[in-house]
Coordinates of C-alpha atoms in Angstrom, one line a residue:
Chain A
M1 CA 0.0 0.0 0.0
S2 CA 2.9 2.3 -0.7
H3 CA 0.6 4.9 -2.4
Q4 CA -1.2 5.3 1.0
R5 CA 1.9 6.5 2.8
G6 CA 1.9 9.8 1.0
A7 CA -1.8 10.4 1.5
G8 CA -3.1 13.0 3.8
R9 CA 0.2 14.7 4.5
P10 CA 0.2 18.5 4.9
H11 CA 1.7 20.6 2.2
P12 CA 5.1 22.0 3.2
S13 CA 3.6 25.5 2.6
W14 CA 1.8 25.2 6.0
A15 CA 5.2 26.0 7.5
L16 CA 5.4 29.2 5.6
P17 CA 3.6 31.6 8.0
A18 CA 5.9 30.6 10.9
V19 CA 9.0 30.9 8.7
L20 CA 7.9 34.4 7.5
F21 CA 7.1 35.6 11.0
F22 CA 10.3 34.3 12.5
G23 CA 12.2 35.6 9.5
F24 CA 10.8 39.1 9.9
F25 CA 11.0 39.5 13.6
A26 CA 14.1 37.4 14.4
L27 CA 16.3 36.6 11.4
A28 CA 16.0 40.0 9.6
P29 CA 17.0 41.9 12.7
M30 CA 20.0 39.7 13.1
A31 CA 21.1 40.5 9.6
L32 CA 20.2 44.2 10.2
A33 CA 22.4 44.2 13.3
F34 CA 25.3 43.1 11.2
G35 CA 24.6 45.9 8.7
L36 CA 24.2 48.5 11.4
S37 CA 27.6 47.5 12.9
F38 CA 29.2 49.3 9.9
T39 CA 27.4 52.6 10.6
T40 CA 27.3 55.4 13.1
W41 CA 23.8 56.0 14.4
N42 CA 22.7 57.9 17.5
G43 CA 19.1 56.4 17.5
L44 CA 17.6 59.5 16.0
G45 CA 18.1 60.5 12.4
E46 CA 19.5 58.0 9.9
P47 CA 22.4 55.6 10.3
R48 CA 25.6 56.8 8.4
P49 CA 28.2 54.5 6.9
A50 CA 31.3 54.2 9.1
G51 CA 33.2 51.3 7.6
L52 CA 35.1 49.1 10.0
A53 CA 35.4 51.7 12.7
N54 CA 33.0 50.0 15.2
W55 CA 34.6 46.6 14.7
H56 CA 38.1 48.1 15.0
A57 CA 37.1 49.8 18.2
L58 CA 35.4 46.6 19.5
L59 CA 38.4 44.4 18.9
T60 CA 41.0 46.8 20.1
D61 CA 39.6 48.7 23.1
G62 CA 39.6 45.7 25.4
R63 CA 36.0 46.0 26.5
L64 CA 34.8 43.0 24.5
A65 CA 37.5 40.7 25.9
R66 CA 36.8 41.8 29.5
S67 CA 33.1 41.4 29.0
L68 CA 33.4 38.0 27.3
A69 CA 35.5 36.8 30.2
V70 CA 32.9 38.0 32.7
T71 CA 30.1 36.4 30.7
V72 CA 31.9 33.0 30.4
A73 CA 32.8 33.1 34.1
L74 CA 29.3 33.9 35.2
T75 CA 27.8 31.2 33.0
V76 CA 30.3 28.5 34.1
V77 CA 30.0 29.2 37.8
S78 CA 26.2 29.6 37.6
C79 CA 25.8 26.3 35.7
A80 CA 28.0 24.5 38.3
F81 CA 26.1 25.9 41.2
Q82 CA 22.6 25.3 39.7
T83 CA 23.4 21.8 38.4
T84 CA 24.8 20.6 41.7
A85 CA 21.8 21.9 43.7
A86 CA 19.1 20.9 41.2
L87 CA 20.6 17.4 40.7
L88 CA 20.6 16.7 44.4
L89 CA 17.3 18.3 45.1
G90 CA 15.6 16.8 42.1
V91 CA 16.8 13.2 42.8
W92 CA 15.7 13.7 46.4
A93 CA 12.3 15.1 45.4
A94 CA 11.7 12.1 43.1
G95 CA 12.1 9.7 46.1
P96 CA 9.5 8.3 48.4
Q97 CA 9.7 10.6 51.5
R98 CA 6.4 11.7 52.8
N99 CA 7.1 15.4 53.3
R100 CA 8.7 15.9 49.9
A101 CA 5.5 16.9 48.1
V102 CA 5.0 19.8 50.5
L103 CA 8.7 20.8 50.3
S104 CA 8.7 20.6 46.5
A105 CA 5.8 23.0 46.4
V106 CA 7.6 25.5 48.7
F107 CA 10.9 25.2 46.7
F108 CA 8.9 26.3 43.6
V109 CA 7.9 29.7 45.0
P110 CA 10.9 31.7 43.8
F111 CA 10.2 30.6 40.2
L112 CA 6.8 32.3 40.4
L113 CA 8.4 35.7 40.6
S114 CA 9.7 37.4 37.4
S115 CA 13.4 38.1 37.1
T116 CA 12.7 41.7 37.6
A117 CA 10.8 41.0 40.9
V118 CA 13.6 38.7 42.1
S119 CA 16.3 41.3 41.2
L120 CA 14.4 44.0 43.1
L121 CA 13.9 41.7 46.1
F122 CA 17.6 41.1 46.4
Y123 CA 18.3 44.8 45.6
A124 CA 16.5 45.5 48.9
L125 CA 18.0 42.5 50.8
L126 CA 21.5 43.5 49.8
D127 CA 21.1 47.2 50.5
P128 CA 24.0 48.2 52.8
N129 CA 21.7 50.4 55.0
F130 CA 18.8 48.1 55.1
G131 CA 19.4 44.6 54.0
I132 CA 20.1 41.3 55.9
V133 CA 23.6 40.8 54.6
P134 CA 26.1 43.0 56.4
G135 CA 28.5 45.3 54.4
D136 CA 28.4 46.6 50.9
T137 CA 28.2 43.2 49.0
L138 CA 27.5 44.7 45.6
G139 CA 30.4 47.2 46.0
T140 CA 33.1 44.6 45.7
T141 CA 34.0 42.6 42.6
S142 CA 33.7 39.2 44.2
G143 CA 30.6 40.2 46.2
A144 CA 28.8 41.5 43.1
F145 CA 29.8 38.4 41.1
L146 CA 28.7 36.0 43.7
A147 CA 25.4 37.9 44.3
L148 CA 24.6 37.5 40.6
V149 CA 25.4 33.8 40.8
F150 CA 23.3 33.3 43.9
V151 CA 20.3 35.4 42.7
G152 CA 20.2 33.6 39.4
G153 CA 20.3 30.3 41.3
W154 CA 17.7 31.3 43.7
Q155 CA 15.3 31.9 40.9
F156 CA 16.1 29.1 38.5
I157 CA 17.2 26.2 40.7
P158 CA 13.4 25.4 41.3
F159 CA 12.9 25.0 37.6
H160 CA 15.9 22.7 37.0
T161 CA 15.0 20.7 40.1
L162 CA 11.7 20.0 38.5
I163 CA 13.5 18.8 35.3
Y164 CA 15.8 16.5 37.3
Q165 CA 12.8 15.3 39.3
G166 CA 11.0 14.3 36.1
G167 CA 14.2 12.6 34.8
A168 CA 14.8 10.7 38.1
R169 CA 11.2 9.4 38.2
Q170 CA 11.7 7.7 34.8
I171 CA 14.7 5.6 35.9
P172 CA 13.5 2.0 36.0
E173 CA 13.2 0.7 39.5
V174 CA 14.6 -2.7 38.5
L175 CA 18.1 -1.1 38.0
Y176 CA 18.2 -0.2 41.7
Q177 CA 16.8 -3.6 42.7
A178 CA 19.5 -5.4 40.7
A179 CA 22.2 -3.2 42.2
A180 CA 20.9 -3.7 45.7
I181 CA 21.0 -7.5 45.2
D182 CA 24.6 -7.1 44.0
G183 CA 25.3 -5.3 47.3
A184 CA 26.0 -1.8 45.8
G185 CA 26.0 0.9 48.4
R186 CA 24.1 4.2 48.3
L187 CA 26.8 6.3 46.8
R188 CA 27.7 3.5 44.3
R189 CA 24.1 3.3 43.1
F190 CA 24.0 7.1 42.7
R191 CA 27.2 7.2 40.7
S192 CA 26.6 4.0 38.6
I193 CA 22.8 4.2 38.0
T194 CA 21.3 7.7 38.8
L195 CA 24.0 9.8 37.2
P196 CA 24.4 7.9 33.9
Q197 CA 20.6 7.5 33.6
L198 CA 20.2 11.3 34.0
R199 CA 22.6 12.1 31.1
N200 CA 19.9 13.3 28.7
T201 CA 18.1 15.2 31.4
A202 CA 21.3 16.9 32.3
A203 CA 21.9 17.8 28.7
T204 CA 18.5 19.4 28.4
S205 CA 18.8 21.2 31.7
L206 CA 22.3 22.5 30.8
V207 CA 21.1 23.8 27.4
L208 CA 18.4 25.8 29.1
M209 CA 20.8 27.0 31.7
V210 CA 23.4 28.2 29.2
V211 CA 20.8 29.9 27.1
G212 CA 19.2 31.4 30.2
S213 CA 22.4 32.7 31.6
L214 CA 22.8 34.9 28.5
T215 CA 19.7 36.6 29.6
Y216 CA 20.9 37.6 33.1
F217 CA 20.5 41.1 31.7
E218 CA 17.7 42.3 34.1
T219 CA 19.6 41.1 37.2
V220 CA 22.7 42.9 36.1
L221 CA 20.9 46.1 35.2
I222 CA 19.0 46.2 38.5
L223 CA 21.6 44.8 41.0
T224 CA 25.0 46.0 39.7
Q225 CA 24.7 48.1 36.6
G226 CA 27.7 46.2 35.4
G227 CA 29.7 47.4 38.4
P228 CA 31.8 47.8 40.4
G229 CA 33.5 49.4 37.4
T230 CA 32.9 47.0 34.5
D231 CA 33.5 43.9 36.6
T232 CA 30.0 42.4 36.0
A233 CA 29.3 43.9 32.6
I234 CA 28.2 40.8 30.7
L235 CA 27.9 41.1 26.9
P236 CA 24.1 41.9 26.7
Y237 CA 24.6 44.6 29.3
L238 CA 27.7 46.0 27.5
M239 CA 25.5 46.2 24.3
Y240 CA 22.7 47.9 26.2
E241 CA 25.0 50.5 27.7
A242 CA 26.7 51.3 24.5
G243 CA 23.4 51.6 22.7
F244 CA 20.8 52.9 25.0
K245 CA 23.0 54.8 27.5
S246 CA 25.8 56.2 25.3
Y247 CA 23.6 56.3 22.1
D248 CA 26.4 54.6 20.1
F249 CA 24.1 52.2 18.2
G250 CA 26.8 51.3 15.7
Y251 CA 29.1 50.0 18.4
A252 CA 26.2 48.3 20.1
S253 CA 25.3 46.6 16.9
A254 CA 28.9 45.3 16.5
I255 CA 28.6 43.8 20.0
A256 CA 25.1 42.4 19.1
S257 CA 26.5 40.8 15.9
F258 CA 29.3 39.2 17.9
L259 CA 26.6 37.9 20.3
V260 CA 24.5 36.5 17.4
V261 CA 27.5 34.6 15.9
A262 CA 28.5 33.3 19.3
A263 CA 25.0 32.2 20.3
T264 CA 24.3 30.6 16.9
T265 CA 27.5 28.6 17.2
L266 CA 26.4 27.6 20.7
S267 CA 22.9 26.6 19.3
L268 CA 24.4 24.3 16.7
L269 CA 26.8 22.8 19.2
L270 CA 24.0 22.2 21.7
V271 CA 21.6 20.8 19.2
R272 CA 24.3 18.4 18.0
V273 CA 25.5 17.3 21.5
T274 CA 22.0 16.7 22.9
G275 CA 20.5 15.2 19.8
F276 CA 17.7 17.8 20.1
G277 CA 17.4 18.1 16.4
A278 CA 17.5 14.4 15.6
M279 CA 14.4 13.4 13.7
R280 CA 13.3 10.6 16.0
S281 CA 10.7 9.8 18.5
T282 CA 11.6 10.2 22.2
R283 CA 9.7 7.0 22.8
E284 CA 12.2 4.9 20.7
G285 CA 13.8 2.1 22.7
M286 CA 11.2 2.2 25.4
Chain B
M1 CA 11.1 -2.5 47.2
K2 CA 11.2 1.3 47.3
R3 CA 14.2 3.3 46.2
P4 CA 16.2 4.1 49.4
A5 CA 16.1 7.7 50.8
N6 CA 19.0 9.9 49.9
P7 CA 20.3 11.5 53.2
L8 CA 22.8 13.8 51.5
A9 CA 20.2 15.3 49.3
G10 CA 17.7 15.3 52.2
L11 CA 20.1 17.5 54.2
G12 CA 20.5 19.7 51.2
A13 CA 16.8 20.0 50.9
V14 CA 16.5 21.3 54.4
I15 CA 19.3 23.8 53.8
W16 CA 17.6 24.9 50.6
L17 CA 14.3 25.4 52.4
A18 CA 16.0 28.0 54.6
V19 CA 17.6 29.7 51.5
V20 CA 14.1 29.9 49.8
L21 CA 12.2 30.9 52.9
V22 CA 14.3 33.6 54.5
P23 CA 14.1 36.1 51.6
V24 CA 10.4 35.3 51.1
Y25 CA 9.8 35.9 54.8
V26 CA 11.7 39.2 54.8
M27 CA 9.9 40.3 51.7
V28 CA 6.4 39.7 53.1
S29 CA 7.3 40.9 56.6
V30 CA 8.9 44.2 55.4
S31 CA 6.1 44.9 53.0
L32 CA 3.8 45.0 56.0
T33 CA 6.1 47.4 58.0
R34 CA 5.6 51.1 58.3
Q35 CA 8.3 53.0 56.5
D36 CA 9.5 54.9 59.6
E37 CA 9.8 51.7 61.4
A38 CA 11.6 49.8 58.6
L39 CA 14.6 52.2 58.4
G40 CA 17.4 51.3 60.7
S41 CA 15.6 48.3 62.2
N42 CA 16.6 44.6 61.7
A43 CA 14.8 43.4 58.6
L44 CA 14.5 39.9 60.2
R45 CA 12.3 41.2 63.0
P46 CA 8.5 41.0 62.4
P47 CA 6.7 44.3 62.1
R48 CA 5.5 45.8 65.4
H49 CA 2.5 47.6 63.8
P50 CA 1.6 45.6 60.7
T51 CA 0.0 47.8 58.0
L52 CA -1.4 47.3 54.5
A53 CA -0.6 50.9 53.6
N54 CA 2.3 50.0 51.3
Y55 CA 0.0 47.8 49.3
G56 CA -2.4 50.7 49.0
T57 CA 0.4 52.9 47.7
V58 CA 1.4 50.4 45.0
L59 CA -2.2 49.7 43.9
A60 CA -2.8 53.4 43.6
G61 CA 0.3 53.6 41.3
G62 CA -1.3 51.8 38.3
F63 CA -0.5 48.3 39.3
G64 CA -3.7 46.8 38.0
H65 CA -3.3 48.5 34.6
F66 CA 0.3 47.2 34.2
L67 CA -0.8 43.7 35.1
G68 CA -3.6 43.9 32.5
N69 CA -1.1 45.0 29.9
T70 CA 1.1 42.0 30.7
V71 CA -1.8 39.5 30.6
L72 CA -2.9 40.9 27.2
V73 CA 0.7 40.6 25.8
A74 CA 1.0 37.1 27.2
A75 CA -2.3 36.1 25.5
V76 CA -1.2 37.5 22.1
V77 CA 2.2 35.9 22.4
V78 CA 0.7 32.4 23.2
G79 CA -1.9 32.8 20.4
I80 CA 0.8 33.7 17.8
V81 CA 3.1 31.0 18.9
L82 CA 0.5 28.2 18.8
V83 CA -1.1 29.3 15.5
L84 CA 2.3 29.4 13.7
C85 CA 4.3 26.7 15.4
V86 CA 1.7 23.8 15.5
P87 CA 1.4 23.7 11.7
L88 CA 5.2 24.0 11.3
A89 CA 5.8 21.1 13.6
Y90 CA 3.2 19.1 11.8
V91 CA 4.9 19.7 8.5
A92 CA 8.4 19.0 10.0
V93 CA 7.2 15.6 11.4
R94 CA 5.0 14.5 8.6
T95 CA 6.9 15.5 5.4
R96 CA 10.4 14.8 4.3
G97 CA 12.1 17.2 1.9
F98 CA 14.3 20.1 1.3
W99 CA 11.8 22.8 2.3
S100 CA 10.3 21.3 5.4
G101 CA 13.7 20.1 6.7
G102 CA 15.1 23.6 6.0
A103 CA 12.3 25.3 7.8
F104 CA 12.8 23.2 10.9
R105 CA 16.6 23.7 10.9
L106 CA 16.1 27.5 10.6
F107 CA 14.5 27.5 14.0
L108 CA 17.2 25.3 15.5
L109 CA 19.7 28.0 14.6
G110 CA 17.8 30.4 16.8
V111 CA 17.6 28.3 20.0
A112 CA 20.4 30.0 21.9
V113 CA 20.2 33.5 20.3
P114 CA 19.1 35.8 23.1
A115 CA 16.5 38.5 22.3
Q116 CA 19.0 41.1 23.6
A117 CA 21.2 40.6 20.6
V118 CA 18.7 42.1 18.2
V119 CA 17.2 44.9 20.3
V120 CA 18.9 47.7 18.4
P121 CA 17.8 46.7 14.8
L122 CA 14.4 45.8 16.2
Y123 CA 14.2 49.3 17.7
L124 CA 14.8 50.7 14.2
M125 CA 12.2 48.4 12.6
I126 CA 9.5 49.0 15.3
T127 CA 10.0 52.8 14.8
K128 CA 9.7 52.5 11.0
L129 CA 6.6 50.3 11.4
N130 CA 5.0 53.0 13.6
L131 CA 4.6 50.5 16.4
Y132 CA 6.7 52.3 19.0
D133 CA 5.1 52.6 22.4
S134 CA 2.4 50.0 21.7
L135 CA 1.8 46.6 23.2
L136 CA 2.2 45.0 19.8
A137 CA 5.8 46.3 19.7
V138 CA 6.5 44.0 22.7
A139 CA 4.3 41.1 21.7
L140 CA 5.5 40.5 18.1
P141 CA 9.2 40.1 18.9
T142 CA 8.5 38.3 22.1
A143 CA 6.5 35.7 20.1
A144 CA 9.3 35.4 17.5
F145 CA 11.9 34.6 20.2
A146 CA 9.7 32.1 21.9
M147 CA 9.3 30.1 18.7
P148 CA 12.5 28.1 18.5
V149 CA 12.1 26.3 21.8
S150 CA 8.3 25.9 21.1
V151 CA 9.1 24.3 17.8
L152 CA 11.5 21.9 19.5
V153 CA 9.0 20.9 22.2
L154 CA 6.2 20.5 19.6
T155 CA 8.1 18.4 17.1
G156 CA 9.3 16.2 20.0
T157 CA 5.7 15.6 21.0
L158 CA 4.3 15.1 17.5
R159 CA 6.9 12.5 16.7
D160 CA 5.3 10.3 19.4
I161 CA 2.0 10.0 17.5
P162 CA 2.1 6.6 15.8
E163 CA 2.1 6.4 12.0
E164 CA -0.8 3.9 12.1
L165 CA -3.2 6.5 13.4
Y166 CA -2.5 8.8 10.4
E167 CA -2.9 5.8 8.1
A168 CA -6.2 4.8 9.7
M169 CA -7.5 8.4 9.2
A170 CA -6.1 8.5 5.6
L171 CA -8.1 5.3 4.8
D172 CA -11.2 7.1 6.0
G173 CA -10.4 9.9 3.5
A174 CA -9.5 12.5 6.1
S175 CA -7.8 15.7 4.8
P176 CA -4.5 16.9 6.4
A177 CA -6.5 19.7 8.1
R178 CA -8.9 17.3 9.6
M179 CA -6.0 15.2 10.9
L180 CA -4.4 18.3 12.4
F181 CA -7.6 19.2 14.4
R182 CA -8.9 15.7 15.2
L183 CA -5.6 13.8 15.7
V184 CA -2.5 16.0 16.1
V185 CA -3.9 18.7 18.4
P186 CA -5.7 16.3 20.9
L187 CA -2.8 13.9 21.1
A188 CA -0.2 16.7 21.4
R189 CA -2.0 18.3 24.4
G190 CA 1.0 17.8 26.6
G191 CA 3.4 19.5 24.3
I192 CA 0.9 22.3 23.6
G193 CA 0.5 22.8 27.4
T194 CA 4.3 23.1 27.7
V195 CA 4.4 25.7 25.0
V196 CA 1.6 27.7 26.6
V197 CA 3.4 27.7 29.9
Y198 CA 6.8 28.6 28.2
A199 CA 5.4 31.3 26.0
S200 CA 3.4 33.0 28.8
L201 CA 6.5 32.9 31.0
Q202 CA 8.5 34.7 28.3
A203 CA 5.9 37.4 28.2
W204 CA 5.6 37.5 32.0
N205 CA 9.4 37.8 32.4
G206 CA 10.0 40.2 29.5
F207 CA 11.9 43.2 30.5
L208 CA 14.1 44.5 27.7
F209 CA 11.5 44.8 25.0
P210 CA 9.1 46.8 27.2
L211 CA 12.0 48.9 28.4
I212 CA 13.1 49.8 24.9
F213 CA 9.9 49.7 22.8
T214 CA 7.5 51.4 25.2
Q215 CA 7.5 54.7 26.9
S216 CA 4.1 55.9 28.2
E217 CA 2.3 54.7 31.3
D218 CA -0.5 53.5 28.9
S219 CA 1.6 50.7 27.5
R220 CA 3.7 50.0 30.6
M221 CA 3.9 46.3 31.5
L222 CA 4.3 44.9 35.0
T223 CA 8.1 44.2 35.0
L224 CA 8.7 47.7 33.9
G225 CA 6.2 49.0 36.4
L226 CA 8.2 47.3 39.1
F227 CA 11.4 48.8 37.8
T228 CA 10.0 52.3 37.7
Y229 CA 8.8 51.9 41.4
V230 CA 12.5 51.8 42.3
S231 CA 13.1 55.4 41.1
Q232 CA 9.6 56.4 42.2
F233 CA 9.7 55.1 45.8
G234 CA 13.5 55.7 46.2
V235 CA 14.3 54.5 49.7
D236 CA 10.8 53.4 50.4
I237 CA 11.8 49.7 50.5
P238 CA 8.5 48.5 52.2
A239 CA 6.5 49.9 49.2
L240 CA 9.1 48.4 46.8
L241 CA 8.7 44.9 48.4
A242 CA 4.9 45.2 48.5
S243 CA 5.0 45.7 44.8
V244 CA 7.2 42.6 44.4
V245 CA 4.8 40.6 46.6
L246 CA 1.8 41.8 44.6
S247 CA 3.5 40.9 41.3
G248 CA 3.9 37.3 42.5
V249 CA 0.2 37.0 43.6
P250 CA -1.3 36.4 40.1
V251 CA 1.1 33.6 39.2
F252 CA 0.8 32.2 42.7
A253 CA -3.0 32.1 42.2
V254 CA -2.6 30.3 38.8
Y255 CA -0.1 28.0 40.5
L256 CA -2.6 27.0 43.2
V257 CA -5.4 26.4 40.7
A258 CA -3.4 24.8 37.9
R259 CA -0.5 23.3 39.7
R260 CA -0.5 20.1 37.8
T261 CA -0.7 21.7 34.4
L262 CA 2.0 24.3 35.2
V263 CA 4.4 21.8 36.8
G264 CA 3.6 19.1 34.2
G265 CA 4.2 21.6 31.4
L266 CA 7.6 22.7 32.8
M267 CA 8.6 19.1 33.5
G268 CA 7.7 18.3 29.9
A269 CA 10.1 21.0 28.8
G270 CA 13.0 18.8 29.8
G271 CA 11.7 15.6 31.4
K272 CA 12.7 13.4 28.6

């Protein structure tokens, strides 16, 4: 019945509205950012050609390198903190304890606030004259950096805990039973069963974390304004400051283009590593 | 046999409980404190004369209007994402070929690209389209940037629909449109739920687009409303925290009513 297999399939043009919309509001601006990076523009008037001036400045004035280092450091430390906490909490929450349902519900509360609300909450809590943490935390480089890591974790660990909880629930019970019969201890079972079985879950969670940490923008804008000095000026914040504070939209566009290229590379890498894009059912092999 | 309890993680769970609850407690307690009492006192001490005055101040400052704007934008974003992404995912899963494969891969490219990267050119486009300072100026790009992850989630779900069901419907002479509404949409409810939760969270959390693309109080959204309270209330931290508490109330209400859907949707985002 081979002629039946083609019957009733949608025409590829059904995908067209989505492609056009995404093309117009996401892809075209990316291309436009690249174009604008070769102009001077103060946000009013029209952009004027400026050749390679913005790119020359970007690559020679050292701001990009510093900001890139801060962005990578913040991403790596945040991911390490959030993964460790979410893995332990998620595996625990997937277990049989009687009080875990209540606790899981409480753990979830920070995630119900928007990033802006969370940032404002910690802006108050870290205020040197008012807050509950003594001293001027946000005034020191390491304090500001750790505050960003902590605040990001406070908000997003609940979400990743949920992902790990879902993953841990799907580990077949028989694996633990077999290991128990073989006399494997608790740590051994965690290392040899739980961790390897959570590999795909960890990949998904990590993708969302890395993508999410690029959007720490609000937290930086509200808590540190990139300070002290430029010590917490992550790339999106550097772009915002160049554009919407110094009205140097050409330079901002050069940073944005750099960000697009870096993020696209990251996308391709993540899709490949996690098998996200593979055209296969998630039920295969079950 | 039950899986044994994990004492290390159990200890961590108790520690994390304190980490979660202390800021939440201070937030609620200070929001109930009179401003003259809050300054210079220990934030951990409960208020001596609890008052709702701070909430009154915030509500009088346009809170309800900002919330309404955010809900409206979230609804438009969810609508756009579903109407565009479900057919796309359907095509990506059901047809093979250069165009459908290419369309799908186009969205994969955008998975990690943050909306911040294109805010300058979007600002130019929004101004040229005469959309500046309107809610559409926020909703349209927010929807576009919610699409890549939505497409991933939806194609993942649609691939789980067995081929035999399509074949059975094809034998009955069903058109592709009929299959979409009678088969794909009902069976992809889980994925669609995840996308609804994800897209509304994008709108709920959005900060940069409202900051750059809107200006007047008329089109102000909640996140930006909170942000402007900082400059407005200055050192009035009790009022500031009351606004933060209030901003959490709507989602908290949704969470209490639709806990299963919300949590299930988020779990579905990465549970597999």
